[in-house]
mmCIF file of C-alpha atoms in Angstrom:
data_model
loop_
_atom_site.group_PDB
_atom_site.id
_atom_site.type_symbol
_atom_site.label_atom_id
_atom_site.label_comp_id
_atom_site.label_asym_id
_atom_site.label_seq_id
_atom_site.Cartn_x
_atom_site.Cartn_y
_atom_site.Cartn_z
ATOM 1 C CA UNK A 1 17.180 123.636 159.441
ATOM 2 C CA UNK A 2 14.763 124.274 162.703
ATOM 3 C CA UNK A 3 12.965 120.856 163.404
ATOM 4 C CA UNK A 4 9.546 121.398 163.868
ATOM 5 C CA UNK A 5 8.888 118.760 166.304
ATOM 6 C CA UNK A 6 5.201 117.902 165.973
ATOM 7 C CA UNK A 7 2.340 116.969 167.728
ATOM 8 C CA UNK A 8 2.461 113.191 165.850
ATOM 9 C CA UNK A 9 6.109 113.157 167.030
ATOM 10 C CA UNK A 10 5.412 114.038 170.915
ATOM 11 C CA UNK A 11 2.708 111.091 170.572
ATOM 12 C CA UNK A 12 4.988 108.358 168.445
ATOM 13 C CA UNK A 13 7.630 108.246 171.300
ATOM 14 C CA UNK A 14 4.680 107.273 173.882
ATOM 15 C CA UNK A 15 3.846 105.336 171.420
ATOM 16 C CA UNK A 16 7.298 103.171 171.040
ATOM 17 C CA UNK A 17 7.300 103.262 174.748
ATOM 18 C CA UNK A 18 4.078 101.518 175.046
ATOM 19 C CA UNK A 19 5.223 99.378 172.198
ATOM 20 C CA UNK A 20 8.600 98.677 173.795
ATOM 21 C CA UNK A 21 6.912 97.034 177.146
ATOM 22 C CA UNK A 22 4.642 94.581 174.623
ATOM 23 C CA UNK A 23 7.402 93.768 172.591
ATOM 24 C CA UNK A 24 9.497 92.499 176.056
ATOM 25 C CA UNK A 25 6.306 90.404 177.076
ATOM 26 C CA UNK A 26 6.368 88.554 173.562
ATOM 27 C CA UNK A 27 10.320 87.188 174.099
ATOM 28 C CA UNK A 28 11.221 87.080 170.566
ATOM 29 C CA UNK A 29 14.494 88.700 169.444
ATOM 30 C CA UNK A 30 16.584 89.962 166.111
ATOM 31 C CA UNK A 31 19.897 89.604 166.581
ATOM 32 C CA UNK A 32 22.148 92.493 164.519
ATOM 33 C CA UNK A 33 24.995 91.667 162.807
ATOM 34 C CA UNK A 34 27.373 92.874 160.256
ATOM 35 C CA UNK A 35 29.854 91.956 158.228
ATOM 36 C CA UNK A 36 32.497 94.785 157.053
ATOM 37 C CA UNK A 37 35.458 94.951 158.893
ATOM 38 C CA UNK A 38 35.921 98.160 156.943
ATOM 39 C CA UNK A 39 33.154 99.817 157.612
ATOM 40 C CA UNK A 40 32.854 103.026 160.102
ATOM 41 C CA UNK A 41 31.083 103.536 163.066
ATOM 42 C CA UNK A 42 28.695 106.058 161.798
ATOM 43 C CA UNK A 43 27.635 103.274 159.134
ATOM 44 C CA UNK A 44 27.481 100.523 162.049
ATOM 45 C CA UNK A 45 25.216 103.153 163.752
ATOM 46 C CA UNK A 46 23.049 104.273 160.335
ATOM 47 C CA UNK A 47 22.421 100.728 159.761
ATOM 48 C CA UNK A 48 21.252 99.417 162.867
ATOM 49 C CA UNK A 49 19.250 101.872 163.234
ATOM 50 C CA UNK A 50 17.403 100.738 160.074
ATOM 51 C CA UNK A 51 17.314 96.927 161.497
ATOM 52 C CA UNK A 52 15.901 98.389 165.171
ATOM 53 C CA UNK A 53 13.401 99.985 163.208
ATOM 54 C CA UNK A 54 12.545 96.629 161.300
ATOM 55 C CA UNK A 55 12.558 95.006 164.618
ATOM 56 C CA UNK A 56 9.833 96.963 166.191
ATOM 57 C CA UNK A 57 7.937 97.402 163.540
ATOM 58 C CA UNK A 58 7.516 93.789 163.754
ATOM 59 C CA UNK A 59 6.825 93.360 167.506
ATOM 60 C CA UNK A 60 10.362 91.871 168.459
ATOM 61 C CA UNK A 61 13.264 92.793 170.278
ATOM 62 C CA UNK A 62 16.414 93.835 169.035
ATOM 63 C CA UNK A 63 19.705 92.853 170.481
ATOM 64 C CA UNK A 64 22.884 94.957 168.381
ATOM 65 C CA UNK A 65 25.971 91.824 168.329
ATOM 66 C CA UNK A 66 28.703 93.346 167.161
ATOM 67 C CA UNK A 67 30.758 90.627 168.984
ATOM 68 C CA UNK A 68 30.668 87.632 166.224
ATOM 69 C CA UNK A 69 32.051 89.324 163.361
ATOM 70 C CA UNK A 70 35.389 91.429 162.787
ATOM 71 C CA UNK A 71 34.500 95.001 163.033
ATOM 72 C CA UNK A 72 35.913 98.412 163.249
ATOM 73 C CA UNK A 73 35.650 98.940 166.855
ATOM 74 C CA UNK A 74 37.190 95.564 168.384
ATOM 75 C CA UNK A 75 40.975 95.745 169.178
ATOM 76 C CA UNK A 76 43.095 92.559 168.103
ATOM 77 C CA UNK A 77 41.799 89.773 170.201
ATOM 78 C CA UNK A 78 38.691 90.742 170.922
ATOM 79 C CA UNK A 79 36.878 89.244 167.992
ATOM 80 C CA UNK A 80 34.249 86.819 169.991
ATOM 81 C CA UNK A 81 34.625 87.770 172.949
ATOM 82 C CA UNK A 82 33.456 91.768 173.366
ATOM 83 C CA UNK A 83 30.276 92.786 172.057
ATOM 84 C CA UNK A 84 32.033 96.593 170.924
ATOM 85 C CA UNK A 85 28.682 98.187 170.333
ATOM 86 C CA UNK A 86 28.177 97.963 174.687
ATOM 87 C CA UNK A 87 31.606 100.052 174.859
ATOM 88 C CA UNK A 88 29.766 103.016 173.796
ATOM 89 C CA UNK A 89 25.689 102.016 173.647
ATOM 90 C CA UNK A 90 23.503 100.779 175.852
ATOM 91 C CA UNK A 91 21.489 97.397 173.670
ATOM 92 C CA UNK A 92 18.291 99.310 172.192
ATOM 93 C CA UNK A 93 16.342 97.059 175.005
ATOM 94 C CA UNK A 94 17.230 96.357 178.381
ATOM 95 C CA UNK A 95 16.941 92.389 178.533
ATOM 96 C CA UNK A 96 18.630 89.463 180.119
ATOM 97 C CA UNK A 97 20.962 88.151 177.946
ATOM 98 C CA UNK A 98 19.845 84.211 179.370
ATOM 99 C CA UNK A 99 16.440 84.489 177.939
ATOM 100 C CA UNK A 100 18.014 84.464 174.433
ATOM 101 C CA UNK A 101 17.510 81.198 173.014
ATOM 102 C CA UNK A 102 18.261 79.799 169.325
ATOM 103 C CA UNK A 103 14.422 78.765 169.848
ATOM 104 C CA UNK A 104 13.320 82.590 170.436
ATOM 105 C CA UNK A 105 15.785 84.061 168.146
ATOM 106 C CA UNK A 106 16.493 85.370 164.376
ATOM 107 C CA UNK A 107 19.656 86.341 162.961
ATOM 108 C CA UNK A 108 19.698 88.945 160.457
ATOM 109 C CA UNK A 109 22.719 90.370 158.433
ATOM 110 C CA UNK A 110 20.354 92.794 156.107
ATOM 111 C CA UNK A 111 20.928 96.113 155.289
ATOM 112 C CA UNK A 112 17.355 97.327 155.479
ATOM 113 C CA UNK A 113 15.852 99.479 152.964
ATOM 114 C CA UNK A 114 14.443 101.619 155.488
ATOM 115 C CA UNK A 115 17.169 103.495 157.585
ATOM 116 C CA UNK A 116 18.964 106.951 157.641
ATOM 117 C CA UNK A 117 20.719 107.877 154.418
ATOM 118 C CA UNK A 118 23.213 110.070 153.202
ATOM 119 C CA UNK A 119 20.702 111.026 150.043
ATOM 120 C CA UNK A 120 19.509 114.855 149.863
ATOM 121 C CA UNK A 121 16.076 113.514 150.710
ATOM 122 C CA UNK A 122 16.705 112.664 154.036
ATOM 123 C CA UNK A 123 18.755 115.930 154.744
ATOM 124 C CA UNK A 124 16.197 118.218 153.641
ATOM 125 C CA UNK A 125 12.863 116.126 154.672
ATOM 126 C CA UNK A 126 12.483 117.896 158.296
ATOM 127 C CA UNK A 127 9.920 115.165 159.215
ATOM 128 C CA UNK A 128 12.392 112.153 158.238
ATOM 129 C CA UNK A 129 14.994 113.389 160.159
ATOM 130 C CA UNK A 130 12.748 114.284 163.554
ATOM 131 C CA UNK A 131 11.378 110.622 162.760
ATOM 132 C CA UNK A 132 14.815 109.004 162.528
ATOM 133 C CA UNK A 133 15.784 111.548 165.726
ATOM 134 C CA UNK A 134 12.948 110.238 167.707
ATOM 135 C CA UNK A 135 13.655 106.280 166.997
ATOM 136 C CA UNK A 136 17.580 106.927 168.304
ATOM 137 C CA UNK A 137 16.580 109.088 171.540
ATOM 138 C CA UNK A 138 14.517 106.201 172.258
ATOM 139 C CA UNK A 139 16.850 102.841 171.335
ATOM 140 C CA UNK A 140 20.318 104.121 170.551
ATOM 141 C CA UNK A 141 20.975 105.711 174.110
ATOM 142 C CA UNK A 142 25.072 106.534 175.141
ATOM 143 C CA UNK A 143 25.637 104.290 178.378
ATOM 144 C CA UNK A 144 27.018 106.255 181.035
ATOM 145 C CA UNK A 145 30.330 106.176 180.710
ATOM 146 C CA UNK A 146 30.274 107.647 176.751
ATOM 147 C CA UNK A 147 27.135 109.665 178.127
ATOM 148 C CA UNK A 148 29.693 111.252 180.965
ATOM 149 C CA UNK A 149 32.354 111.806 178.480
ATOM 150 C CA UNK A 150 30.986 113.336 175.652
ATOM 151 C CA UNK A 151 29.693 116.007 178.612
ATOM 152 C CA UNK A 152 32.622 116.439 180.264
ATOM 153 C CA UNK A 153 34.449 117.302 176.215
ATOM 154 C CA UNK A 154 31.549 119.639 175.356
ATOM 155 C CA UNK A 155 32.223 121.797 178.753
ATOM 156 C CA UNK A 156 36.037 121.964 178.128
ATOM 157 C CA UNK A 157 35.593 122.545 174.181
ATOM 158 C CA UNK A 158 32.562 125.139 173.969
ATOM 159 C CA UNK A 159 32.059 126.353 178.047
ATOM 160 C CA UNK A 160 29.740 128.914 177.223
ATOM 161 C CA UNK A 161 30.337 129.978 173.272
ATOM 162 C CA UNK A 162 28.054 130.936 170.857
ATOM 163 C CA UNK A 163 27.343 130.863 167.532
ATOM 164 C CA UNK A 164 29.158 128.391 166.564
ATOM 165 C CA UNK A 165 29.417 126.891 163.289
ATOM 166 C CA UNK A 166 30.255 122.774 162.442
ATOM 167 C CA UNK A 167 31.647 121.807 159.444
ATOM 168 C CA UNK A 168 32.093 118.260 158.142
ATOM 169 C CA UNK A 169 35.671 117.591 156.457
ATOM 170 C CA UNK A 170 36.446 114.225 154.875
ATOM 171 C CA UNK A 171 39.757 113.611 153.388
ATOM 172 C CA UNK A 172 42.379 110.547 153.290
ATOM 173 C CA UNK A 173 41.105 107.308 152.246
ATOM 174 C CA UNK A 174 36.980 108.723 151.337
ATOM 175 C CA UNK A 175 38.390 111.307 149.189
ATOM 176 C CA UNK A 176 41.598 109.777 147.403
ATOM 177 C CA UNK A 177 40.355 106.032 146.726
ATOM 178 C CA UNK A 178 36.723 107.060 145.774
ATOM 179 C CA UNK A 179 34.509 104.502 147.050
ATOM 180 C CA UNK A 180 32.155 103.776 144.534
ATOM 181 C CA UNK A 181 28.766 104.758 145.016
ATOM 182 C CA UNK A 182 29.516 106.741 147.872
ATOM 183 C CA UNK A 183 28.617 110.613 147.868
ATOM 184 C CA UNK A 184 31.328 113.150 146.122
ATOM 185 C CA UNK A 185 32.713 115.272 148.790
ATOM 186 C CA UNK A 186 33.350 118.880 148.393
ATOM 187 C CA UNK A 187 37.394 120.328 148.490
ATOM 188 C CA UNK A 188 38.577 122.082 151.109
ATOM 189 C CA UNK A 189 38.253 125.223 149.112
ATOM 190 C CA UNK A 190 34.997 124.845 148.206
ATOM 191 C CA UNK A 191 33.789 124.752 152.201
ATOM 192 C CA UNK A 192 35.953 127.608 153.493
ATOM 193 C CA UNK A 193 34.117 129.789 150.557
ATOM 194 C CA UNK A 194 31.284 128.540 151.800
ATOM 195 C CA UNK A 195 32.166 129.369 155.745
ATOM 196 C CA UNK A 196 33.180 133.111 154.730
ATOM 197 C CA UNK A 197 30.088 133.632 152.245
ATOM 198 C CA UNK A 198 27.903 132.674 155.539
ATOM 199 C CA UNK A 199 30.028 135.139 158.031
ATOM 200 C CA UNK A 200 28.814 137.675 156.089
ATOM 201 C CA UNK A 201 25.083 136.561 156.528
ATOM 202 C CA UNK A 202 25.161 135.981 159.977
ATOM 203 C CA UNK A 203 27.357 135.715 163.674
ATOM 204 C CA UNK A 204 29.252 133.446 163.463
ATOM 205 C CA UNK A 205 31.658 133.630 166.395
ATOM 206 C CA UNK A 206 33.399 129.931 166.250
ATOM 207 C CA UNK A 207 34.092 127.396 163.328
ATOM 208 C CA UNK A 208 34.009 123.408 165.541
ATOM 209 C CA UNK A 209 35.805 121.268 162.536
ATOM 210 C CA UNK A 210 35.159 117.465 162.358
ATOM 211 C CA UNK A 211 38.167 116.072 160.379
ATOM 212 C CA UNK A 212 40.331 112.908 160.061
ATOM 213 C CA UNK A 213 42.703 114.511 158.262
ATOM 214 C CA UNK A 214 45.775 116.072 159.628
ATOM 215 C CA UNK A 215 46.309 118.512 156.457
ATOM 216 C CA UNK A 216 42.608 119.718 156.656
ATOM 217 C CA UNK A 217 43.172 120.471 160.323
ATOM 218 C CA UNK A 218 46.488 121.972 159.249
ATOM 219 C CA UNK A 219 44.393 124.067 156.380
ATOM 220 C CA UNK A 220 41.652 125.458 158.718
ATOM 221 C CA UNK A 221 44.162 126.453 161.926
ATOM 222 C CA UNK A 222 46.109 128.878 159.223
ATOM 223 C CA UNK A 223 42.790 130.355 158.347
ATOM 224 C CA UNK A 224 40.722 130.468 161.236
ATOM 225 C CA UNK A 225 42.965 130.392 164.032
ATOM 226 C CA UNK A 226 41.437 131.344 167.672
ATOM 227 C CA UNK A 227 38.189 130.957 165.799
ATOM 228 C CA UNK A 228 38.907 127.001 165.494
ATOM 229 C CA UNK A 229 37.892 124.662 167.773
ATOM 230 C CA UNK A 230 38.785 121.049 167.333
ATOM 231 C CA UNK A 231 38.900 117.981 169.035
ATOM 232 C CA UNK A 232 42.544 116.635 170.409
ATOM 233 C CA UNK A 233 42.734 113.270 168.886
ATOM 234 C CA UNK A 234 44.628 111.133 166.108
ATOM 235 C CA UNK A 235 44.556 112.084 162.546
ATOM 236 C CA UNK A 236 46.212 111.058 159.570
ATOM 237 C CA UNK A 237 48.006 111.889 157.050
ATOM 238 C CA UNK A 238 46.693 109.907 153.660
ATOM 239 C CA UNK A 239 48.602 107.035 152.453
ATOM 240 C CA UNK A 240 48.318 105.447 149.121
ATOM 241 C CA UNK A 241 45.478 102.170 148.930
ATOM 242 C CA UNK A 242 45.252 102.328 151.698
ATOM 243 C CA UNK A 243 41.738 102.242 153.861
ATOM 244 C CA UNK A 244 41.974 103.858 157.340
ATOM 245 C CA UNK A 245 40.922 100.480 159.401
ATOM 246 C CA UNK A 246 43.739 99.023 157.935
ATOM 247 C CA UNK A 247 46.434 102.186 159.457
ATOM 248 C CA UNK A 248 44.907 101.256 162.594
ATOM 249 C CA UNK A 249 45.348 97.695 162.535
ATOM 250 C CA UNK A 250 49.070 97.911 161.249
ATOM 251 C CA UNK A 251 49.682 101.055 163.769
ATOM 252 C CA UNK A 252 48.072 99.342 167.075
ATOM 253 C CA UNK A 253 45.964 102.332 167.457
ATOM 254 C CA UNK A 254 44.130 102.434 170.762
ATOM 255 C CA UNK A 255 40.649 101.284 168.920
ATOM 256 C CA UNK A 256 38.437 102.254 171.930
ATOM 257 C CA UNK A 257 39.528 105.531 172.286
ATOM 258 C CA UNK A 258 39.455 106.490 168.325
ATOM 259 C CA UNK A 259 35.818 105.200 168.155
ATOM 260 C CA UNK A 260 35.162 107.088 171.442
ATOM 261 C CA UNK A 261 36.907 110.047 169.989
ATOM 262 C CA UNK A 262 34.799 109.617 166.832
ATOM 263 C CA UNK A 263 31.704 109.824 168.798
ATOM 264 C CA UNK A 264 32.147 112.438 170.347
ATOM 265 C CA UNK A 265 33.636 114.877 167.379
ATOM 266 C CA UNK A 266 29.515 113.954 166.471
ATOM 267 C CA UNK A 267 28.357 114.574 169.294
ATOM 268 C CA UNK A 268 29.903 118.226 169.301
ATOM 269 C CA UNK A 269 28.946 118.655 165.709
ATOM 270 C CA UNK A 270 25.429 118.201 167.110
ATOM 271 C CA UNK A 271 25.331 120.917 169.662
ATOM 272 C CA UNK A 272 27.249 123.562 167.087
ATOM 273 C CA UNK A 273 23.811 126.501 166.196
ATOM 274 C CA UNK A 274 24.684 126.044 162.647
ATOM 275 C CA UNK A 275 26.479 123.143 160.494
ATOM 276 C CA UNK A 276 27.549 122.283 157.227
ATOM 277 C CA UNK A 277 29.262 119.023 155.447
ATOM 278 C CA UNK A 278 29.517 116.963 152.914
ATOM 279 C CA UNK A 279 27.144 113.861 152.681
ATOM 280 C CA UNK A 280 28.965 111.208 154.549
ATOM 281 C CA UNK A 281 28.116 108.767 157.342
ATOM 282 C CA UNK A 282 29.075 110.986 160.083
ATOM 283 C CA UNK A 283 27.054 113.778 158.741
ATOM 284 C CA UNK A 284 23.921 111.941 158.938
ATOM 285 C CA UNK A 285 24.610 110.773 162.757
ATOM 286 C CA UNK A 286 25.209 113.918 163.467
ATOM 287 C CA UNK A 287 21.537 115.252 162.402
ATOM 288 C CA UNK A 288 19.871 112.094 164.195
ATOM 289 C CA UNK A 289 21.673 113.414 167.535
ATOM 290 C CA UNK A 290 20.724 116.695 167.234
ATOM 291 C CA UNK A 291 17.659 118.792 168.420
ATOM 292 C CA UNK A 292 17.729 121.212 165.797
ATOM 293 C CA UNK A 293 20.515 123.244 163.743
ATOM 294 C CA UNK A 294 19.313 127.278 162.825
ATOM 295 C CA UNK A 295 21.228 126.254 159.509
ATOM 296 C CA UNK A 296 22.727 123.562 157.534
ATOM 297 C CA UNK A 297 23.614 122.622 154.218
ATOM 298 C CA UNK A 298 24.929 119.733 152.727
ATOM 299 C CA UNK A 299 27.280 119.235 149.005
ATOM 300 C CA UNK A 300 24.848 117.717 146.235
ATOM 301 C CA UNK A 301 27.948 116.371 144.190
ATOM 302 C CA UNK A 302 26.709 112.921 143.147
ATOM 303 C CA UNK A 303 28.546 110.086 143.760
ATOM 304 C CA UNK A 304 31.881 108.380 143.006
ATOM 305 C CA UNK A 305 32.130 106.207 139.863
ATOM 306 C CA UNK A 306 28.433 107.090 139.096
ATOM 307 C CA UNK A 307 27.760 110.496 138.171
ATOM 308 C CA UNK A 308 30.511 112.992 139.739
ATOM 309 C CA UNK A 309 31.927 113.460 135.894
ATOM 310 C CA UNK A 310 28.533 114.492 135.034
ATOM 311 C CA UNK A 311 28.568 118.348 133.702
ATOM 312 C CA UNK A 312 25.722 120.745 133.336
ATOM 313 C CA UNK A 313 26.084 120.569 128.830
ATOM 314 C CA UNK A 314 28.324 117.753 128.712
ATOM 315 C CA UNK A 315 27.088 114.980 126.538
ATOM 316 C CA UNK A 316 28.289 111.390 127.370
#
């Protein structure tokens, strides 16, 4: 997919900026919490987005807290006393933190309707995704230390290649326990067909994989080999019930650098020419980062413990 970035877009972003000064006069704020100490990054990011879009919309100012409650990017400890969304963000505003009162404030824990989804509408609905684009160029900005980072790992990863094609794995804990509702990713089979049915359409010099999982990795460096690029980091190899916050927590993993890690394996995904994935959480940050793909295409497979028994002729 090419956006087509339109003359409505150009003028919404001077737009939120105008609306963003107004907002700061009026001094009222939404405070954004979550609760889901299970819960990803990518969804932390898909649904404050939604709640930052709520916020403005209604002429206040959002403030992301992902200090109160136990989350997936706070190390042991740090549970009141980090807010783990500055680590990598700046807040969506820039305010001072004293003008906050319980007087000026609301506290919201809603998973708003309106936000980036994982459904095939949003993939495929150019104008919702330059929309949801815009909205996180202009309140979810990196602060400069992830900003410098992610840089600095997209110069040592892809220097000056070309064509290069991102692809979306998700094993271990998405795949094997089947969270219900959530969509059916495709087998690793399935996307290398996929990868060499498209080499045959068009260049495609290097494959950038985004994977947690150690045997995907494994899979892809036997078939692909100096066409692979990866990110260095820690992956996993699946373990029975259980969900991968939990490894982390019994493991000590370095939480800060995983999340950082995770970021930027998105980050990459967005500068790749072409990309393809299953429907997942990281798939959909990955579109609201980038500035355009030549290609993409996503796995329609339904979704776990709904309708991914469903068969073209199959009576139920």
């Amino acid at each position: 997919m090419k956006y087509k970035i339109k003359e409505f877009l150009k003028n919404f972003y001077h737009t939120l900026s105008k609306k963003s000064e107004r907002i700061k006069k009026n001094k009222k704020y939404l405070i954004i919490r979550r609760k889901g100490e299970n819960l990803g990054l990518g969804s932390y990011i898909i649904t404050n987005l939604g709640a930052i879009h709520y916020a403005i919309s209604h002429d206040v100012l959002p403030v992301i807290d992902m200090k109160t409650e136990k989350n997936c990017c706070q190390s042991k400890g740090e549970q009141g006393k980090k807010n783990a969304w500055e680590l990598y963000f700046e807040q969506p505003i820039s305010i001072k933190k004293e003008e906050i009162t319980k007087k000026s404030a609301q506290i919201t824990y809603q998973i708003y309707d309106i936000r980036p989804s994982d459904s095939m509408e949003f993939f495929t609905n150019e104008e919702l995704v330059s929309y949801w684009h815009t909205l996180a160029k202009k309140y979810m900005k990196f602060n400069l230390n992830t900003k410098e980072y992610l840089e600095k790992k997209q110069n040592e990863i892809f220097s000056d290649k070309k064509n290069i094609l991102g692809v979306l794995c998700r094993g271990t804990d998405y795949v094997h326990l089947k969270p219900f509702g959530h969509p059916v990713q495709p087998t690793v089979d399935e996307i290398i067909l996929k990868i060499d049915n498209l080499s045959k359409k068009m260049a495609i010099d290097f494959i950038f994989l985004a994977t947690e999982d150690e045997e995907i990795l494994n899979a892809f460096k036997e078939k692909y080999a100096s066409k692979l690029l990866y990110l260095d980091g820690l992956r996993y190899t699946y373990k029975k019930d259980k969900y991968i916050a939990q490894l982390d927590e019994e493991k000590g993993v370095d939480i800060y650098k995983k999340n950082l890690d995770y970021l930027t394996t998105l980050y990459l995904l967005s500068k790749c020419d072409y990309f393809i994935g299953g429907r997942t959480s990281g798939t959909v940050c990955a579109m609201l980062l980038s500035d355009g793909f030549k290609y993409t295409y996503f796995w329609n497979k339904g979704r776990y413990g709904m309708d991914e028994e469903l068969k073209l002729g199959k009576k139920g």
